[in-house]
Tab-separated table of C-alpha atoms and ligand atoms in Angstrom:
chain	number	residue	atom	x	y	z
A	853	MET	CA	-94.380	-23.001	-92.932
A	854	LEU	CA	-96.909	-25.796	-92.477
A	855	SER	CA	-98.364	-26.192	-89.017
A	856	THR	CA	-98.091	-29.487	-87.188
A	857	ILE	CA	-101.694	-30.353	-87.825
A	858	GLN	CA	-101.394	-29.430	-91.516
A	859	THR	CA	-98.308	-31.582	-91.930
A	860	VAL	CA	-99.799	-34.591	-90.188
A	861	LEU	CA	-103.089	-34.350	-92.110
A	862	LEU	CA	-101.375	-33.864	-95.428
A	863	CYS	CA	-99.073	-36.810	-94.817
A	864	ALA	CA	-101.807	-39.050	-93.440
A	865	GLY	CA	-104.143	-38.351	-96.354
A	866	SER	CA	-101.634	-38.694	-99.153
A	867	PHE	CA	-100.717	-41.871	-100.984
A	868	ILE	CA	-97.851	-40.120	-102.758
A	869	THR	CA	-95.575	-39.118	-99.945
A	870	SER	CA	-92.937	-36.567	-100.709
A	871	SER	CA	-89.937	-36.566	-98.400
A	872	LEU	CA	-90.013	-32.761	-98.580
A	873	VAL	CA	-93.532	-32.553	-97.176
A	874	CYS	CA	-93.843	-35.795	-95.225
A	875	PRO	CA	-90.932	-36.541	-92.952
A	876	PRO	CA	-90.195	-40.220	-92.312
A	877	ASN	CA	-91.119	-39.704	-88.673
A	878	PRO	CA	-93.640	-36.850	-88.451
A	879	THR	CA	-93.381	-36.645	-84.668
A	880	VAL	CA	-89.754	-35.603	-84.982
A	881	LEU	CA	-90.139	-32.872	-87.524
A	882	GLN	CA	-93.370	-31.132	-86.551
A	883	ASP	CA	-92.907	-27.407	-87.029
A	884	ASP	CA	-94.290	-26.428	-83.661
A	885	GLY	CA	-92.324	-28.895	-81.579
A	886	VAL	CA	-93.310	-31.924	-79.514
A	887	ILE	CA	-94.973	-31.250	-76.212
A	888	ILE	CA	-93.333	-32.820	-73.164
A	889	ILE	CA	-95.623	-34.440	-70.626
A	890	LEU	CA	-93.732	-36.235	-67.890
A	891	PRO	CA	-94.888	-39.804	-67.227
A	892	PRO	CA	-96.918	-40.207	-64.032
A	893	ARG	CA	-95.337	-41.763	-60.943
A	894	SER	CA	-95.572	-45.544	-61.324
A	895	ASN	CA	-96.671	-48.163	-58.799
A	896	ASP	CA	-94.421	-50.739	-60.456
A	897	THR	CA	-91.483	-50.062	-58.151
A	898	GLY	CA	-90.628	-53.341	-56.426
A	899	LEU	CA	-87.878	-55.899	-56.729
A	900	LYS	CA	-87.737	-57.242	-60.290
A	901	LYS	CA	-85.417	-59.455	-62.327
A	902	VAL	CA	-83.697	-57.489	-65.060
A	903	PRO	CA	-83.568	-57.954	-67.962
A	904	ASP	CA	-86.828	-59.728	-68.754
A	905	ALA	CA	-87.312	-61.890	-71.850
A	906	ALA	CA	-88.493	-58.928	-73.893
A	907	HIS	CA	-85.178	-57.113	-73.442
A	908	PRO	CA	-82.289	-59.258	-74.683
A	909	TYR	CA	-78.793	-57.836	-75.020
A	910	MET	CA	-77.841	-56.760	-78.525
A	911	PRO	CA	-74.600	-54.928	-79.237
A	912	PRO	CA	-75.033	-51.429	-80.649
A	913	GLY	CA	-74.951	-51.034	-84.423
A	914	PRO	CA	-72.728	-48.559	-86.264
A	915	THR	CA	-75.204	-45.678	-86.111
A	916	ASP	CA	-76.385	-46.331	-82.542
A	917	GLN	CA	-75.225	-43.708	-80.056
A	918	ARG	CA	-73.518	-44.696	-76.809
A	919	GLY	CA	-71.688	-42.405	-74.398
A	920	PRO	CA	-70.250	-41.788	-70.949
A	921	CYS	CA	-73.140	-43.179	-68.868
A	922	PRO	CA	-72.790	-46.928	-68.278
A	923	ALA	CA	-76.424	-47.198	-67.158
A	924	LEU	CA	-77.977	-45.503	-70.186
A	925	ASN	CA	-75.679	-47.503	-72.488
A	926	THR	CA	-76.786	-50.733	-70.803
A	927	LEU	CA	-80.471	-49.791	-70.986
A	928	ALA	CA	-80.078	-49.064	-74.713
A	929	ASN	CA	-78.189	-52.320	-75.323
A	930	HIS	CA	-81.196	-54.147	-73.836
A	931	GLY	CA	-83.848	-52.101	-75.633
A	932	TYR	CA	-85.238	-50.515	-72.458
A	933	LEU	CA	-84.143	-47.321	-74.199
A	934	PRO	CA	-84.384	-47.029	-77.992
A	935	ARG	CA	-81.369	-48.969	-79.266
A	936	SER	CA	-80.483	-46.014	-81.496
A	937	GLY	CA	-79.500	-44.029	-78.397
A	938	ILE	CA	-81.711	-41.142	-79.578
A	939	VAL	CA	-84.202	-40.747	-76.759
A	940	THR	CA	-86.937	-38.624	-75.208
A	941	ILE	CA	-87.261	-37.659	-71.561
A	942	GLN	CA	-90.143	-40.117	-71.210
A	943	ASN	CA	-87.934	-42.893	-72.658
A	944	ILE	CA	-85.288	-42.182	-70.008
A	945	MET	CA	-87.714	-41.946	-67.113
A	946	ASP	CA	-89.467	-45.198	-68.059
A	947	ALA	CA	-86.217	-47.068	-68.723
A	948	THR	CA	-84.352	-45.952	-65.578
A	949	ARG	CA	-87.355	-46.958	-63.459
A	950	GLU	CA	-87.843	-50.282	-65.203
A	951	GLY	CA	-84.155	-51.191	-65.279
A	952	PHE	CA	-82.797	-49.653	-62.057
A	953	ASN	CA	-85.784	-48.449	-60.021
A	954	MET	CA	-84.645	-44.850	-60.177
A	955	ASP	CA	-87.167	-42.546	-58.531
A	956	HIS	CA	-89.461	-40.457	-60.761
A	957	ASP	CA	-88.231	-37.031	-59.611
A	958	LEU	CA	-84.552	-37.985	-59.682
A	959	SER	CA	-84.750	-39.271	-63.258
A	960	ALA	CA	-86.866	-36.256	-64.312
A	961	PHE	CA	-84.162	-33.943	-62.958
A	962	LEU	CA	-81.261	-35.812	-64.628
A	963	ALA	CA	-82.985	-36.297	-67.960
A	964	GLY	CA	-84.517	-32.803	-67.876
A	965	PHE	CA	-81.158	-31.191	-67.251
A	966	ALA	CA	-79.509	-33.318	-69.972
A	967	LEU	CA	-82.217	-32.377	-72.464
A	968	LEU	CA	-81.841	-28.648	-71.803
A	969	ALA	CA	-78.046	-28.736	-71.594
A	970	ARG	CA	-77.219	-31.085	-74.458
A	971	GLY	CA	-80.377	-31.982	-76.387
A	972	ASN	CA	-83.261	-30.365	-78.214
A	973	ALA	CA	-86.058	-29.444	-75.785
A	974	LYS	CA	-88.312	-28.218	-78.583
A	975	TYR	CA	-88.462	-31.673	-80.165
A	976	ASN	CA	-87.827	-33.649	-76.941
A	977	LEU	CA	-84.774	-35.385	-78.397
A	978	LEU	CA	-81.439	-36.247	-76.828
A	979	SER	CA	-78.462	-38.336	-77.901
A	980	ILE	CA	-77.000	-40.522	-75.155
A	981	GLY	CA	-73.736	-40.269	-77.080
A	982	GLY	CA	-72.459	-37.480	-79.292
A	983	VAL	CA	-73.786	-35.108	-81.943
A	984	ASP	CA	-76.313	-36.763	-84.213
A	985	LYS	CA	-78.287	-35.401	-87.122
A	986	ARG	CA	-81.424	-37.070	-85.750
A	987	VAL	CA	-81.323	-34.406	-82.995
A	988	PRO	CA	-81.832	-31.120	-84.852
A	989	SER	CA	-80.313	-27.784	-83.849
A	990	LEU	CA	-82.328	-25.488	-81.642
A	991	PRO	CA	-84.142	-22.643	-83.409
A	992	ALA	CA	-82.673	-19.138	-83.638
A	993	GLN	CA	-79.299	-20.158	-82.213
A	994	VAL	CA	-80.774	-20.367	-78.736
A	995	ASP	CA	-77.605	-22.186	-77.677
A	996	GLY	CA	-75.077	-20.807	-80.161
A	997	ASP	CA	-73.994	-22.191	-83.530
A	998	CYS	CA	-73.276	-25.793	-82.546
A	999	PRO	CA	-75.780	-28.626	-82.911
A	1000	PRO	CA	-76.832	-30.215	-79.575
A	1001	GLY	CA	-73.793	-32.090	-78.356
A	1002	GLY	CA	-75.420	-35.143	-76.777
A	1003	ILE	CA	-74.581	-36.117	-73.210
A	1004	ALA	CA	-71.035	-37.021	-74.272
A	1005	LYS	CA	-70.162	-33.402	-74.953
A	1006	HIS	CA	-67.733	-32.078	-72.371
A	1007	GLY	CA	-69.046	-29.420	-70.017
A	1008	ARG	CA	-72.373	-28.783	-68.296
A	1009	PHE	CA	-72.962	-32.506	-67.556
A	1010	GLU	CA	-70.015	-34.635	-68.735
A	1011	GLY	CA	-67.148	-33.459	-66.571
A	1012	ASP	CA	-63.861	-34.053	-64.818
A	1013	VAL	CA	-62.976	-36.712	-62.228
A	1014	SER	CA	-65.088	-39.482	-63.722
A	1015	MET	CA	-64.363	-43.002	-62.607
A	1016	THR	CA	-63.950	-44.897	-65.870
A	1017	ARG	CA	-63.545	-42.078	-68.361
A	1018	GLN	CA	-60.624	-39.627	-68.635
A	1019	ASP	CA	-60.920	-35.889	-68.181
A	1020	ALA	CA	-61.583	-34.322	-71.589
A	1021	ALA	CA	-58.303	-32.414	-71.341
A	1022	LEU	CA	-56.374	-35.637	-70.788
A	1023	GLY	CA	-57.923	-38.186	-73.131
A	1024	ASP	CA	-61.116	-40.053	-73.995
A	1025	ASP	CA	-63.948	-38.716	-71.825
A	1026	ARG	CA	-66.636	-40.765	-73.555
A	1027	ASN	CA	-65.629	-44.410	-73.697
A	1028	PHE	CA	-64.794	-46.934	-70.986
A	1029	GLN	CA	-61.084	-46.865	-70.047
A	1030	ASP	CA	-59.455	-50.121	-68.941
A	1031	SER	CA	-56.633	-48.335	-67.125
A	1032	LEU	CA	-59.062	-46.473	-64.831
A	1033	PHE	CA	-61.206	-49.536	-64.231
A	1034	ASP	CA	-58.054	-51.434	-63.238
A	1035	GLN	CA	-57.461	-48.800	-60.529
A	1036	PHE	CA	-61.036	-49.345	-59.358
A	1037	LEU	CA	-60.398	-53.108	-59.161
A	1038	THR	CA	-57.218	-52.523	-57.174
A	1039	PHE	CA	-59.152	-50.608	-54.527
A	1040	ILE	CA	-61.800	-53.332	-54.360
A	1041	GLY	CA	-59.016	-55.900	-53.927
A	1042	GLN	CA	-57.642	-53.867	-51.043
A	1043	TYR	CA	-60.724	-52.541	-49.232
A	1044	GLY	CA	-63.664	-54.563	-50.596
A	1045	ASP	CA	-65.875	-56.861	-48.533
A	1046	ASN	CA	-65.572	-60.635	-48.685
A	1047	SER	CA	-68.112	-62.857	-50.391
A	1048	THR	CA	-68.665	-66.594	-50.072
A	1049	VAL	CA	-69.627	-66.652	-53.744
A	1050	THR	CA	-67.129	-64.326	-55.458
A	1051	GLY	CA	-64.269	-64.527	-52.936
A	1052	PRO	CA	-62.310	-62.329	-50.570
A	1053	HIS	CA	-62.272	-58.569	-51.193
A	1054	SER	CA	-64.626	-58.862	-54.159
A	1055	LEU	CA	-67.564	-56.644	-53.099
A	1056	VAL	CA	-67.747	-52.873	-53.590
A	1057	ASN	CA	-68.407	-50.916	-50.382
A	1058	LEU	CA	-68.324	-47.345	-49.071
A	1059	ARG	CA	-64.621	-47.460	-48.233
A	1060	VAL	CA	-63.765	-48.573	-51.768
A	1061	MET	CA	-65.693	-45.642	-53.201
A	1062	GLN	CA	-64.062	-43.191	-50.767
A	1063	GLU	CA	-60.546	-44.376	-51.572
A	1064	PHE	CA	-61.107	-44.665	-55.321
A	1065	LYS	CA	-62.849	-41.308	-55.743
A	1066	TYR	CA	-60.190	-39.569	-53.650
A	1067	GLN	CA	-57.432	-41.154	-55.749
A	1068	ARG	CA	-59.194	-40.119	-58.977
A	1069	PHE	CA	-59.349	-36.517	-57.753
A	1070	ILE	CA	-55.705	-36.405	-56.625
A	1071	ASP	CA	-54.595	-37.892	-59.937
A	1072	ASP	CA	-56.599	-35.490	-62.104
A	1073	GLN	CA	-55.726	-32.500	-59.936
A	1074	LYS	CA	-52.048	-33.181	-60.616
A	1075	ARG	CA	-52.382	-33.988	-64.311
A	1076	ASN	CA	-55.136	-31.665	-65.556
A	1077	PRO	CA	-54.233	-27.967	-65.351
A	1078	ALA	CA	-57.783	-27.106	-66.506
A	1079	LEU	CA	-59.480	-29.233	-63.832
A	1080	SER	CA	-62.979	-27.874	-63.196
A	1081	PHE	CA	-64.808	-29.245	-60.169
A	1082	HIS	CA	-67.497	-26.768	-59.189
A	1083	ALA	CA	-70.587	-27.529	-57.110
A	1084	SER	CA	-72.736	-29.177	-59.796
A	1085	ARG	CA	-69.838	-31.323	-60.987
A	1086	VAL	CA	-68.927	-32.353	-57.437
A	1087	ALA	CA	-72.569	-33.358	-57.012
A	1088	SER	CA	-72.743	-35.323	-60.295
A	1089	SER	CA	-69.403	-36.936	-59.746
A	1090	TYR	CA	-70.096	-38.164	-56.207
A	1091	ASN	CA	-73.747	-38.924	-56.967
A	1092	GLU	CA	-72.550	-41.214	-59.756
A	1093	ALA	CA	-70.297	-42.958	-57.237
A	1094	ALA	CA	-73.396	-43.348	-55.036
A	1095	PHE	CA	-75.327	-44.708	-58.043
A	1096	ILE	CA	-72.808	-47.532	-58.158
A	1097	LEU	CA	-73.522	-48.498	-54.539
A	1098	LYS	CA	-77.278	-47.963	-54.660
A	1099	PHE	CA	-78.345	-48.830	-58.225
A	1100	PHE	CA	-75.766	-51.302	-59.524
A	1101	ALA	CA	-75.972	-53.542	-56.435
A	1102	ASN	CA	-78.107	-56.662	-56.802
A	1103	GLY	CA	-81.546	-55.930	-55.319
A	1104	THR	CA	-81.706	-59.408	-53.759
A	1105	ASP	CA	-78.908	-58.873	-51.211
A	1106	GLU	CA	-77.745	-55.303	-51.963
A	1107	THR	CA	-74.216	-56.437	-52.750
A	1108	LEU	CA	-72.179	-55.499	-55.795
A	1109	SER	CA	-69.543	-57.993	-56.881
A	1110	VAL	CA	-66.607	-57.480	-59.215
A	1111	PRO	CA	-68.201	-59.607	-61.996
A	1112	SER	CA	-71.430	-57.549	-61.822
A	1113	LEU	CA	-69.497	-54.284	-61.878
A	1114	GLY	CA	-67.463	-55.434	-64.879
A	1115	SER	CA	-70.571	-56.595	-66.684
A	1116	ILE	CA	-72.225	-53.207	-66.520
A	1117	PHE	CA	-69.165	-50.986	-66.971
A	1118	ARG	CA	-67.083	-52.961	-69.442
A	1119	ASN	CA	-69.693	-54.987	-71.342
A	1120	GLN	CA	-72.653	-52.644	-70.837
A	1121	THR	CA	-75.014	-55.503	-70.115
A	1122	PHE	CA	-76.788	-56.753	-66.979
A	1123	THR	CA	-75.066	-59.563	-65.152
A	1124	PRO	CA	-76.934	-62.945	-64.975
A	1125	ASN	CA	-79.473	-63.285	-62.183
A	1126	TRP	CA	-79.511	-59.557	-61.410
A	1127	TRP	CA	-82.477	-57.848	-59.789
A	1128	ARG	CA	-83.138	-54.122	-59.615
A	1129	ARG	CA	-83.362	-52.536	-56.126
A	1130	ALA	CA	-86.500	-53.213	-54.092
A	1131	SER	CA	-87.597	-49.591	-53.643
A	1132	PRO	CA	-87.175	-46.438	-55.714
A	1133	GLY	CA	-83.824	-44.709	-55.228
A	1134	ASN	CA	-84.428	-40.985	-54.857
A	1135	LEU	CA	-82.213	-37.901	-54.696
A	1136	SER	CA	-82.026	-37.817	-50.910
A	1137	LEU	CA	-80.842	-41.458	-50.779
A	1138	ILE	CA	-78.200	-40.624	-53.364
A	1139	THR	CA	-76.996	-37.337	-51.859
A	1140	SER	CA	-76.798	-38.846	-48.365
A	1141	THR	CA	-74.659	-41.684	-49.772
A	1142	ALA	CA	-72.573	-39.222	-51.803
A	1143	SER	CA	-71.920	-37.130	-48.715
A	1144	MET	CA	-70.605	-40.220	-46.921
A	1145	ILE	CA	-68.229	-40.835	-49.824
A	1146	ASN	CA	-67.133	-37.175	-49.906
A	1147	SER	CA	-67.505	-36.661	-46.182
A	1148	VAL	CA	-66.476	-33.340	-44.631
A	1149	ASN	CA	-65.467	-35.311	-41.540
A	1150	THR	CA	-62.787	-37.339	-43.305
A	1151	LEU	CA	-59.469	-36.816	-45.055
A	1152	PHE	CA	-61.236	-37.766	-48.298
A	1153	TYR	CA	-63.201	-34.496	-48.421
A	1154	ILE	CA	-62.877	-32.462	-51.629
A	1155	PRO	CA	-64.621	-29.063	-51.706
A	1156	PRO	CA	-65.897	-27.569	-54.984
A	1157	GLY	CA	-63.263	-25.563	-56.858
A	1158	GLU	CA	-60.910	-25.543	-59.831
A	1159	ASN	CA	-57.221	-25.655	-60.726
A	1160	LYS	CA	-55.538	-22.289	-61.131
A	1161	GLY	CA	-51.857	-22.302	-62.026
A	1162	GLY	CA	-51.615	-25.925	-60.905
A	1163	LYS	CA	-53.110	-25.222	-57.482
A	1164	TYR	CA	-56.609	-26.323	-56.456
A	1165	MET	CA	-58.597	-23.269	-55.404
A	1166	PRO	CA	-61.821	-23.992	-53.463
A	1167	ASP	CA	-64.884	-21.915	-54.341
A	1168	PRO	CA	-66.204	-19.350	-51.862
A	1169	PRO	CA	-68.904	-20.694	-49.514
A	1170	PHE	CA	-72.472	-20.698	-50.860
A	1171	TYR	CA	-75.382	-19.638	-48.660
A	1172	GLY	CA	-78.381	-20.282	-50.944
A	1173	CYS	CA	-80.821	-23.201	-51.080
A	1174	ASP	CA	-78.533	-25.811	-52.668
A	1175	PRO	CA	-75.127	-25.069	-54.261
A	1176	ALA	CA	-75.412	-27.885	-56.816
A	1177	TYR	CA	-78.909	-26.907	-57.983
A	1178	TYR	CA	-77.871	-23.261	-58.246
A	1179	ASP	CA	-74.722	-24.126	-60.228
A	1180	PHE	CA	-76.555	-26.563	-62.536
A	1181	VAL	CA	-79.101	-23.947	-63.578
A	1182	THR	CA	-77.437	-20.543	-63.307
A	1183	ASN	CA	-74.033	-21.497	-64.745
A	1184	ASN	CA	-74.692	-24.536	-66.934
A	1185	LEU	CA	-77.872	-23.663	-68.814
A	1186	PRO	CA	-77.785	-20.761	-71.297
A	1187	TYR	CA	-79.484	-17.512	-70.238
A	1188	THR	CA	-81.603	-17.629	-73.410
A	1189	TYR	CA	-83.854	-20.273	-71.812
A	1190	ALA	CA	-84.993	-17.671	-69.276
A	1191	MET	CA	-86.371	-15.605	-72.165
A	1192	ILE	CA	-87.810	-18.574	-74.061
A	1193	ALA	CA	-89.625	-19.633	-70.879
A	1194	ASN	CA	-91.728	-16.470	-71.027
A	1195	GLY	CA	-93.263	-17.483	-74.364
A	1196	THR	CA	-96.496	-19.292	-75.157
A	1197	ASP	CA	-95.418	-21.863	-77.749
A	1198	ILE	CA	-94.576	-25.553	-77.219
A	1199	PHE	CA	-90.863	-24.875	-76.869
A	1200	ALA	CA	-91.575	-22.351	-74.079
A	1201	GLN	CA	-93.886	-24.784	-72.351
A	1202	ASN	CA	-91.263	-27.532	-72.569
A	1203	VAL	CA	-88.546	-25.284	-71.137
A	1204	ARG	CA	-90.818	-24.436	-68.184
A	1205	THR	CA	-91.654	-28.123	-67.629
A	1206	LEU	CA	-87.974	-29.083	-67.612
A	1207	LEU	CA	-86.825	-26.202	-65.374
A	1208	LYS	CA	-89.478	-27.252	-62.881
A	1209	ALA	CA	-88.396	-30.911	-63.100
A	1210	ILE	CA	-84.811	-29.873	-62.321
A	1211	ALA	CA	-85.821	-27.853	-59.223
A	1212	THR	CA	-88.328	-30.367	-57.824
A	1213	PRO	CA	-86.110	-32.960	-56.072
A	1214	PHE	CA	-83.896	-30.218	-54.589
A	1215	LYS	CA	-86.972	-28.586	-53.019
A	1216	CYS	CA	-85.506	-25.189	-53.959
A	1217	PRO	CA	-87.314	-22.170	-55.363
A	1218	GLU	CA	-86.678	-22.068	-59.106
A	1219	VAL	CA	-83.807	-19.870	-60.316
A	1220	PRO	CA	-83.501	-18.683	-63.944
A	1221	PRO	CA	-80.803	-20.056	-66.269
A	1222	ASN	CA	-77.965	-17.549	-66.568
A	1223	GLY	CA	-75.070	-19.390	-68.197
A	1224	PRO	CA	-73.384	-18.641	-71.517
A	1225	LYS	CA	-74.473	-20.105	-74.836
A	1226	ASP	CA	-72.301	-22.930	-76.105
A	1227	PRO	CA	-69.247	-21.211	-77.631
A	1228	SER	CA	-69.020	-21.701	-81.399
A	1229	ASN	CA	-65.393	-22.878	-81.158
A	1230	ASN	CA	-66.623	-25.846	-79.074
A	1231	CYS	CA	-68.704	-27.693	-81.685
A	1232	GLY	CA	-66.530	-30.730	-82.235
A	1233	SER	CA	-65.681	-32.126	-78.829
A	1234	SER	CA	-68.216	-34.955	-78.746
A	1235	LEU	CA	-67.904	-35.912	-82.403
A	1236	THR	CA	-65.536	-38.796	-81.737
A	1237	ASN	CA	-67.197	-42.017	-82.823
A	1238	ARG	CA	-68.200	-44.688	-80.389
A	1239	ILE	CA	-65.672	-47.488	-80.299
B	2647	HEM	C1	-81.615	-40.506	-65.721
B	2647	HEM	C2	-80.873	-40.079	-66.698
B	2647	HEM	C3	-79.367	-40.116	-66.701
B	2647	HEM	C4	-78.584	-39.226	-67.363
B	2647	HEM	C5	-79.062	-38.059	-68.196
B	2647	HEM	C6	-77.216	-39.611	-67.125
B	2647	HEM	C7	-76.121	-38.952	-67.644
B	2647	HEM	C8	-74.817	-39.240	-67.347
B	2647	HEM	C9	-73.681	-38.503	-67.817
B	2647	HEM	C10	-73.730	-37.279	-68.706
B	2647	HEM	C11	-72.581	-39.091	-67.301
B	2647	HEM	C12	-71.149	-38.657	-67.508
B	2647	HEM	C13	-70.691	-37.848	-66.343
B	2647	HEM	C14	-69.204	-37.855	-66.213
B	2647	HEM	O1	-68.518	-37.113	-66.922
B	2647	HEM	O2	-68.709	-38.608	-65.391
B	2647	HEM	C15	-73.008	-40.187	-66.501
B	2647	HEM	C16	-72.168	-41.012	-65.793
B	2647	HEM	C17	-72.602	-41.998	-64.975
B	2647	HEM	N1	-73.878	-42.439	-64.827
B	2647	HEM	FE1	-75.512	-41.694	-65.692
B	2647	HEM	N2	-77.178	-40.713	-66.345
B	2647	HEM	C18	-78.487	-41.073	-66.049
B	2647	HEM	C19	-78.904	-42.158	-65.313
B	2647	HEM	C20	-78.077	-43.005	-64.648
B	2647	HEM	C21	-78.507	-44.126	-63.861
B	2647	HEM	C22	-79.966	-44.589	-63.709
B	2647	HEM	C23	-77.391	-44.681	-63.318
B	2647	HEM	C24	-77.266	-45.872	-62.443
B	2647	HEM	C25	-78.118	-46.867	-62.475
B	2647	HEM	C26	-76.260	-43.918	-63.803
B	2647	HEM	C27	-74.954	-44.201	-63.481
B	2647	HEM	C28	-73.869	-43.462	-63.908
B	2647	HEM	C29	-72.510	-43.694	-63.473
B	2647	HEM	C30	-72.052	-44.734	-62.456
B	2647	HEM	C31	-71.713	-42.771	-64.126
B	2647	HEM	C32	-70.235	-42.530	-63.930
B	2647	HEM	C33	-69.364	-43.166	-64.963
B	2647	HEM	C34	-67.918	-42.882	-64.665
B	2647	HEM	O3	-67.595	-42.001	-63.879
B	2647	HEM	O4	-67.072	-43.575	-65.235
B	2647	HEM	N3	-76.707	-42.926	-64.613
B	2647	HEM	N4	-74.376	-40.279	-66.558
């Protein structure tokens, strides 16, 4: 095998490029991998109009990947992320800061977990949609026989009780669903705040999120016998509801109107005259908002658990540092990463960097991955094309 340096030198020095020796994008196919260095914390974290002139909306083309995250889809549609939807961790961290003012450590955790769970951490490549041949398989079946699924693949990150996507067991878990969004609108119409600009009951607020999320859980609990809602999924699910309140709101007045919500969810574009929030949104802002939505002191509270024989069975209490962090790493990342992390090559270094990025915002001591590899009978679930 050629080393990275050999490949780059050979390709750079040759006028006759062979596709066998010189890949079209040498950074993607270097033998040794691509080292991950997280971007530094930025000082550019104030109120800003988004998008700017350099980032016009363009609909995705036929080979561009889009998936279950309305924010990443929107960032890709505006070119803050590569429009192909094939991204690196640095791409995500830069884009989520520029577009939404997401805090450095929060985006490093989310993107780092996604890369380890559903991407290729050796080459620093992740699809924001489904499987894609531009994201190669991991070496030596580190995560089983399947190619990396992309963030749309059910399990680990994409999960049950989403707001605008169905549970995988019930329907389309990747693309925006009108029927679910209509339920969302109904709750805004009933519990939303009034606006002099967009009208009565047209602004999303905490009560709307409490009622809507509770309804989504009750509905899926009844309909999905395989409902899985353990600690990391409860965290993602309610954190995403908090993202709506804290990141989708207009930074100028911190309100989120129905037209703005529809713009980002349905059309995957920023609404006119929208500004990102005025200060970075970090994990503690998001978890404190999420715990008001899923508050133990209200009737809306849903503990972590799963359906067994049609009955929702809460998980036993957890006494460690943080139940979500523990569940993310020990149950949702394959145990093989714990062995890889002991190595000296670029892949090993990347795995260590990403495991640290995941632990950092939780302020927990690092725990080793201990989940199963992706089962080989589960290769196809994110192959559905974007519509
Ligand atoms: C930083 C990297 C990010 C990654 C890797 C990521 C990944 C994901 C994934 C996998 C889902 C699907 C989860 C599910 O099944 O419900 C999702 C949903 C979601 N994401 Fe992101 N996301 C990121 C950033 C953001 C940002 C910056 C925002 C807000 C500005 C955001 C807002 C949301 C929302 C609201 C949903 C829920 C959609 C729904 O339930 O219908 N995400 N994201």
